Coordinates of C-alpha atoms and ligand atoms in Angstrom, one line a residue:
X263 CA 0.0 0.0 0.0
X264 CA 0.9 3.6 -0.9
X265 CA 0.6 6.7 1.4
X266 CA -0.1 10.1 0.2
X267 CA -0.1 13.1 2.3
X268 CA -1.2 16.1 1.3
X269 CA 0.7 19.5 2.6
X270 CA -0.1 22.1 -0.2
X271 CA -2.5 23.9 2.0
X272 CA -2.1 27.6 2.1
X273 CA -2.0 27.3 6.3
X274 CA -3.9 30.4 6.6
X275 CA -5.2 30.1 10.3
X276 CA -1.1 30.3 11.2
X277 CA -0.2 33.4 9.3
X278 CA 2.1 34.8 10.0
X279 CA 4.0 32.2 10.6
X280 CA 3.2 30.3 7.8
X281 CA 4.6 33.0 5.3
X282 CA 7.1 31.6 4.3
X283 CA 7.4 28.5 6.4
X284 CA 4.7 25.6 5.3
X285 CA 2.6 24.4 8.5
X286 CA 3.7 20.7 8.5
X287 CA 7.0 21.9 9.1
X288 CA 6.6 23.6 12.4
X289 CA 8.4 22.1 15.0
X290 CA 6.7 20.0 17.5
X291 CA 8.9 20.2 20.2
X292 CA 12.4 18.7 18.7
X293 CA 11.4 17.8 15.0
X294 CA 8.8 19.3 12.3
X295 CA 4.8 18.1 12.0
X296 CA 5.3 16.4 9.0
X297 CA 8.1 14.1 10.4
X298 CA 5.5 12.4 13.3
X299 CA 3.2 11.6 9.9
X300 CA 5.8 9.8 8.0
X301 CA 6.9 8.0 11.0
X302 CA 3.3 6.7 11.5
X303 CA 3.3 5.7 8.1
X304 CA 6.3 3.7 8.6
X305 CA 5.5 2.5 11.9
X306 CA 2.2 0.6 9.8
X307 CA 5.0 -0.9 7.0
X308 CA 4.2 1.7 4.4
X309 CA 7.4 3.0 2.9
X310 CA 6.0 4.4 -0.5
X311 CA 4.8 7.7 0.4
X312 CA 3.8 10.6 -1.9
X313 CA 3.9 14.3 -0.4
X314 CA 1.6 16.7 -2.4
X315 CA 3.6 19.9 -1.9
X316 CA 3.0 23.2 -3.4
X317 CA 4.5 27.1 -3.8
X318 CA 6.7 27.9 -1.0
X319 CA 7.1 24.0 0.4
X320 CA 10.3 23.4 -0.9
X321 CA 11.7 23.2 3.0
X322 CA 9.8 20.1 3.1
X323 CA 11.8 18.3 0.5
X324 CA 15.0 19.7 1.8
X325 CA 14.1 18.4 5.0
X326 CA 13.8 14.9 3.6
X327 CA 16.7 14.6 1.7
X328 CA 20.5 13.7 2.8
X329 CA 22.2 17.1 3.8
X330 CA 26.2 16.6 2.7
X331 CA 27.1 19.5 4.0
X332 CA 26.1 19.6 7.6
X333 CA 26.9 15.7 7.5
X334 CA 30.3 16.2 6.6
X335 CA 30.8 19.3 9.3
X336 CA 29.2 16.6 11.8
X337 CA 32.1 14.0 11.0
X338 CA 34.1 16.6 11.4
X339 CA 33.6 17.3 14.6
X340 CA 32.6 13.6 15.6
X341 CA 29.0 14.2 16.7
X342 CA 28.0 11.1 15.9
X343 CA 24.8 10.9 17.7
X344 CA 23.3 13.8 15.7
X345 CA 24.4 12.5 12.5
X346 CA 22.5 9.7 13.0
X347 CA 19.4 11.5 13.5
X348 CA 19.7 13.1 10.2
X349 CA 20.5 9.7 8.3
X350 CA 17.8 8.5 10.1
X351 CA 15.4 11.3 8.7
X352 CA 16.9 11.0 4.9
X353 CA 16.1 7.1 5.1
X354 CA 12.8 6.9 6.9
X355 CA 11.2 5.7 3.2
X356 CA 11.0 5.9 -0.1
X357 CA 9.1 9.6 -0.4
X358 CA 8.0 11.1 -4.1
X359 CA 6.9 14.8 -4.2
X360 CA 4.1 16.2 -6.6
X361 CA 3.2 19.7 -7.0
X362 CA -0.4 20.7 -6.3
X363 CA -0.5 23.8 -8.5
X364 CA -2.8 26.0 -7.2
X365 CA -4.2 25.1 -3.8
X366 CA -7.9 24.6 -4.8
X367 CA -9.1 22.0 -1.8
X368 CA -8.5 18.7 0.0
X369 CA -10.0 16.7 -2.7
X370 CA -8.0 18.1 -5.1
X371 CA -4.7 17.6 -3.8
X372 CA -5.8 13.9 -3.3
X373 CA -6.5 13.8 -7.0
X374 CA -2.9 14.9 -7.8
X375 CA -1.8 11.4 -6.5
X376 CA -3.6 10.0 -9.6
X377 CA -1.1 8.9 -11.8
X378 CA 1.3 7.8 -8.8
X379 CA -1.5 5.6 -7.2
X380 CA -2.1 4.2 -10.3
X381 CA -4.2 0.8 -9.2
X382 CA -3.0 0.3 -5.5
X383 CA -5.0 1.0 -2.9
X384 CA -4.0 4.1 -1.0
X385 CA -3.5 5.6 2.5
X386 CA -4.2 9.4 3.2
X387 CA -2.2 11.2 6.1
X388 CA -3.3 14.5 6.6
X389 CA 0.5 16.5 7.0
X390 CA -1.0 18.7 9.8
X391 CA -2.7 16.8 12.4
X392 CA -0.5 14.2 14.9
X393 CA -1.8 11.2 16.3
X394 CA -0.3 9.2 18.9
X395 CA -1.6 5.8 19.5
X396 CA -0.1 2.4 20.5
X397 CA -0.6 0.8 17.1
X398 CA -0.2 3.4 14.3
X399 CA -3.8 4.8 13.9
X400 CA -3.4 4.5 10.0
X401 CA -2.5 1.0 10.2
X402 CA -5.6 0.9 12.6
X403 CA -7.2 1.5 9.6
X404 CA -5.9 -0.4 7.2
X405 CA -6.3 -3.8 9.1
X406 CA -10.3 -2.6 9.0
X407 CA -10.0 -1.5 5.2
X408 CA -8.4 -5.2 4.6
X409 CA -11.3 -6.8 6.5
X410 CA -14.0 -5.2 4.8
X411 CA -12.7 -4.8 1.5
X412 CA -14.0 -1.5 1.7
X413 CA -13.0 2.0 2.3
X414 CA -12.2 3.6 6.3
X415 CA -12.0 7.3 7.4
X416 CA -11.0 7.7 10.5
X417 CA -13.2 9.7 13.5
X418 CA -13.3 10.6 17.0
X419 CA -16.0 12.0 19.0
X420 CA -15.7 15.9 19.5
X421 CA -18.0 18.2 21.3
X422 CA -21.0 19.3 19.8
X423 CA -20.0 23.0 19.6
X424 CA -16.9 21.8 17.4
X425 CA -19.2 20.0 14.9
X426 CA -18.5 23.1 12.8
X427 CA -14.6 22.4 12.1
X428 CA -14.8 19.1 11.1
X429 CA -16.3 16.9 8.4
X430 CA -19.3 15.1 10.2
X431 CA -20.6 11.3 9.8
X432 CA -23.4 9.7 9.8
X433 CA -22.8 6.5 11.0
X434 CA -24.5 3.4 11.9
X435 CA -22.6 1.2 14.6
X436 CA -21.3 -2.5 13.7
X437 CA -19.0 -3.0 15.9
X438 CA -17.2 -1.9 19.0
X439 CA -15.5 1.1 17.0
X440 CA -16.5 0.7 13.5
X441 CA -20.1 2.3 11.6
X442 CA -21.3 2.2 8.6
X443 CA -20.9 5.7 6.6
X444 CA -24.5 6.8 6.2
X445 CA -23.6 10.2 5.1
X446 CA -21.2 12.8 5.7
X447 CA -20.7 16.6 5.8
X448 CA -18.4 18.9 5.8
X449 CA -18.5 21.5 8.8
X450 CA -22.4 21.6 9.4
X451 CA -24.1 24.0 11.5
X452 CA -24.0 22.6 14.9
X453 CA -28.0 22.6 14.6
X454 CA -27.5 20.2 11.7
X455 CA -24.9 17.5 12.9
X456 CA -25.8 14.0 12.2
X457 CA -23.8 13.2 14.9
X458 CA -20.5 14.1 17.0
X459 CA -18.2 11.6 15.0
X460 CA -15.8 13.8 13.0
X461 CA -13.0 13.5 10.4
X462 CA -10.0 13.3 11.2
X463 CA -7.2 13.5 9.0
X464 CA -6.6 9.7 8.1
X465 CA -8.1 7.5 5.5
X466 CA -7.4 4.4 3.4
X467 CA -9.0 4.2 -0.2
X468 CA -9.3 2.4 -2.8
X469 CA -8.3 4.2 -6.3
X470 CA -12.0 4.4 -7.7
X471 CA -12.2 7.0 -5.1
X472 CA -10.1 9.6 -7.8
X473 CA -13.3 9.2 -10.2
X474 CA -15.3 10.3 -7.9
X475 CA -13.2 13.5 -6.9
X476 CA -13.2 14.0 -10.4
X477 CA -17.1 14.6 -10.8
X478 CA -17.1 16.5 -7.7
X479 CA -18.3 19.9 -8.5
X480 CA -16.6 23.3 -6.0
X481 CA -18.1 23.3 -2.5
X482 CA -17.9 25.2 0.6
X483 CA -15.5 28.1 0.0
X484 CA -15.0 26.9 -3.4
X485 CA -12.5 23.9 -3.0
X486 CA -12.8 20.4 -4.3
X487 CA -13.9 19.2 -0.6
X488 CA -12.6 15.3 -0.2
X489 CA -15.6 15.0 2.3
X490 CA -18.2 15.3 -1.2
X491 CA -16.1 12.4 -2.8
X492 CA -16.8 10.1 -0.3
X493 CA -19.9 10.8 0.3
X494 CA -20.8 10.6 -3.5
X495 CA -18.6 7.1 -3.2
X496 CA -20.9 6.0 -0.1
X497 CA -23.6 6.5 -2.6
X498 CA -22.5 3.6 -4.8
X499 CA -20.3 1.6 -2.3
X500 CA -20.1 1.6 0.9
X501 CA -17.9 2.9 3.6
X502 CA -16.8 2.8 6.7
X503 CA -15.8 4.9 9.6
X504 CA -13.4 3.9 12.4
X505 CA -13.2 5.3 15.6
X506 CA -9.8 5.0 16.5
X507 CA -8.0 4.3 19.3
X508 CA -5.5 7.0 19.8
X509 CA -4.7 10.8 20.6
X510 CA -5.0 13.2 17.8
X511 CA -3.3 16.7 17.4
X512 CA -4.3 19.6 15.0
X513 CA -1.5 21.7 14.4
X514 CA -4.1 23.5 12.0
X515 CA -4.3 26.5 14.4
X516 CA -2.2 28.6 16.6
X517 CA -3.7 27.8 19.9
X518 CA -3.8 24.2 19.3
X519 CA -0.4 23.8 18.0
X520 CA 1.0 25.9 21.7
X521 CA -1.4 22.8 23.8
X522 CA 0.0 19.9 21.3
X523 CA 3.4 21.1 22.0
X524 CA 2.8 21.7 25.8
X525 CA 1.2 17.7 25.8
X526 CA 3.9 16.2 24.0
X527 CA 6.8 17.6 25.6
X528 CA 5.2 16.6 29.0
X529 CA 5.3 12.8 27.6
X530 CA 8.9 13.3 27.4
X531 CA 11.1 12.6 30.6
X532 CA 14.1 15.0 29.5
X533 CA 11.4 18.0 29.7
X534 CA 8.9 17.1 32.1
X535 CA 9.5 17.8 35.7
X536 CA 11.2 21.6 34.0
X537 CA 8.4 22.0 32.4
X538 CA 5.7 21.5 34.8
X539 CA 8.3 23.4 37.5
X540 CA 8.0 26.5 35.2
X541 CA 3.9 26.4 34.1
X542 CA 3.9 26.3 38.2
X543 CA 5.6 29.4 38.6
X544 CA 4.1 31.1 35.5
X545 CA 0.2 30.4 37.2
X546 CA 0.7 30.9 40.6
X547 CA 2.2 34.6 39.9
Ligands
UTP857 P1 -6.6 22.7 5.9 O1 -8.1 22.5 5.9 O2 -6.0 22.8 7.3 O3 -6.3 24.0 5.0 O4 -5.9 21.5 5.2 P2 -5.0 24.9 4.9 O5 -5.1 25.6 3.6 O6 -3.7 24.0 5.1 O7 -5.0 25.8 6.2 P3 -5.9 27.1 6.4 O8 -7.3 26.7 6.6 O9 -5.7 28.1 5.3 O10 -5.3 27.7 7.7 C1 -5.8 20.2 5.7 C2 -4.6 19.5 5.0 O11 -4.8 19.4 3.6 C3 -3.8 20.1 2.9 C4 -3.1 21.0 3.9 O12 -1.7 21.2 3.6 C5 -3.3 20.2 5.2 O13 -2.3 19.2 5.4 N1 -4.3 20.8 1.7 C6 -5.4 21.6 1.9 C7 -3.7 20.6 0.5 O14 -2.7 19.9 0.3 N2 -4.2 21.3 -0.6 C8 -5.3 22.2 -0.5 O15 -5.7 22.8 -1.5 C9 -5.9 22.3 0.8

């Protein structure tokens, strides 16, 4: 199986930050967004992965790539340990880069993995939100895509007020995490909500899916929304949504992105007991 993430988003919500710095490649406390993505893709056995990058993401495939010149000043100086860490990065997998040429939507940066799909069945990371989980959460997915033959978008349960940021399902239970993809839509009106299940950035398809976001006509602020696909899909074949089991991030905005970092550096031992020592001394003065 392939993986495909899209990052070609214009990162609006983190301006302006995200000026000349894409949003997958903020850090999250020692290494960029983007990295944690890859590394769950790996983590499930996929090492064919497909970034969709646009204007001003070329840090991105810098990032990737072996770096000669700050390897050989590390040899140099025989910091070995950091060395490592950077081979490690350059040989994490096999990644392709395509261009998304004008950043019209989810749906259509999914459609730029056409041609590199090609007949596989294929994963879908979104290159701004995190999740940390025992077992990767797209692999998660991918054991229920391989039971049911069928297509899996991953959800959690968010509060009703939040309904409006997320693409909403409408899902019939049939089994202890997994429904039946009655519907879907994108960022209802929290009157409207079929439900509380929404979205979240990780799916596994199969590659009639591409038809479909082909036929799909502009929607909600005029993109090619990835939510109408599927839900035209659901139409003809059905799909499922899983609720994962596992902690998910969004990086997509500023105040999220300060609490992700807070979270994840408190799960790390080298920066816990400072940390907490100085949030103590920031609150009680
Ligand atoms: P978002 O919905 O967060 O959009 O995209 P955005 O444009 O990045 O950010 P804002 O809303 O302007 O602040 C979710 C994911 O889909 C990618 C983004 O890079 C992000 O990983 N995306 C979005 C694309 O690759 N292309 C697009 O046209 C839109």
């Amino acid at each position: 199986m392939k993986a495909v993430i899209p990052a070609a988003g214009l990162g609006t919500r983190f301006l302006p930050a995200t000026k000349s710095t894409p949003k997958e490649m903020l850090p999250v406390v020692d290494k960029p967004a983007i990295q944690y993505v890859v590394e769950e893709a790996v983590e499930a056995g996929i090492d064919d992965i497909l970034i969709i990058t646009g204007r001003g993401k070329q840090s991105i495939e810098d990032y990737f790539d072996m770096s000669y010149e700050l390897e050989s000043v590390l040899h140099q100086r025989n910091d070995y340990d950091t060395l490592e860490q950077l081979e490690r990065i350059s040989d994490l997998a096999d990644i392709h880069y395509i261009r998304q040429k004008s950043p019209l939507g989810l749906g259509h940066a999914v459609l730029c993995a056409k041609k590199h799909v090609d007949d596989d069945d294929f994963a879908v990371l979104l290159g701004d939100d995190i999740i940390i989980s025992e077992t990767p959460c797209i692999g998660q997915l991918v054991d229920q895509f391989r039971a049911r033959e069928a297509p899996v978008v991953a959800v959690g349960e968010v509060p009703r007020e939040a309904v409006v940021r997320y693409g909403i399902v409408d899902g019939e239970p049939v089994g202890e995490r997994l429904y039946r993809v009655r519907g879907m839509v994108e960022k209802p009106p929290v009157e409207e909500a079929p439900s509380t299940l929404a979205v979240m950035g990780r799916y596994v398809f199969t590659p009639e899916i591409f038809g479909f976001i082909e036929e799909v006509e502009p929607g909600r602020g005029g993109e090619i929304q990835l939510t109408d696909a599927i839900s035209a899909y659901n139409r003809h074949h059905q799909v499922y949504a899983y609720r994962f089991d596992g902690r998910r991030f969004d990086l997509g905005n500023k105040l999220d992105w300060i609490k992700t970092n807070i979270e994840l550096a408190l799960t790390r031992d080298e920066y816990r007991e400072q940390l907490l020592e100085f949030m103590r001394g920031k609150t009680s003065s």
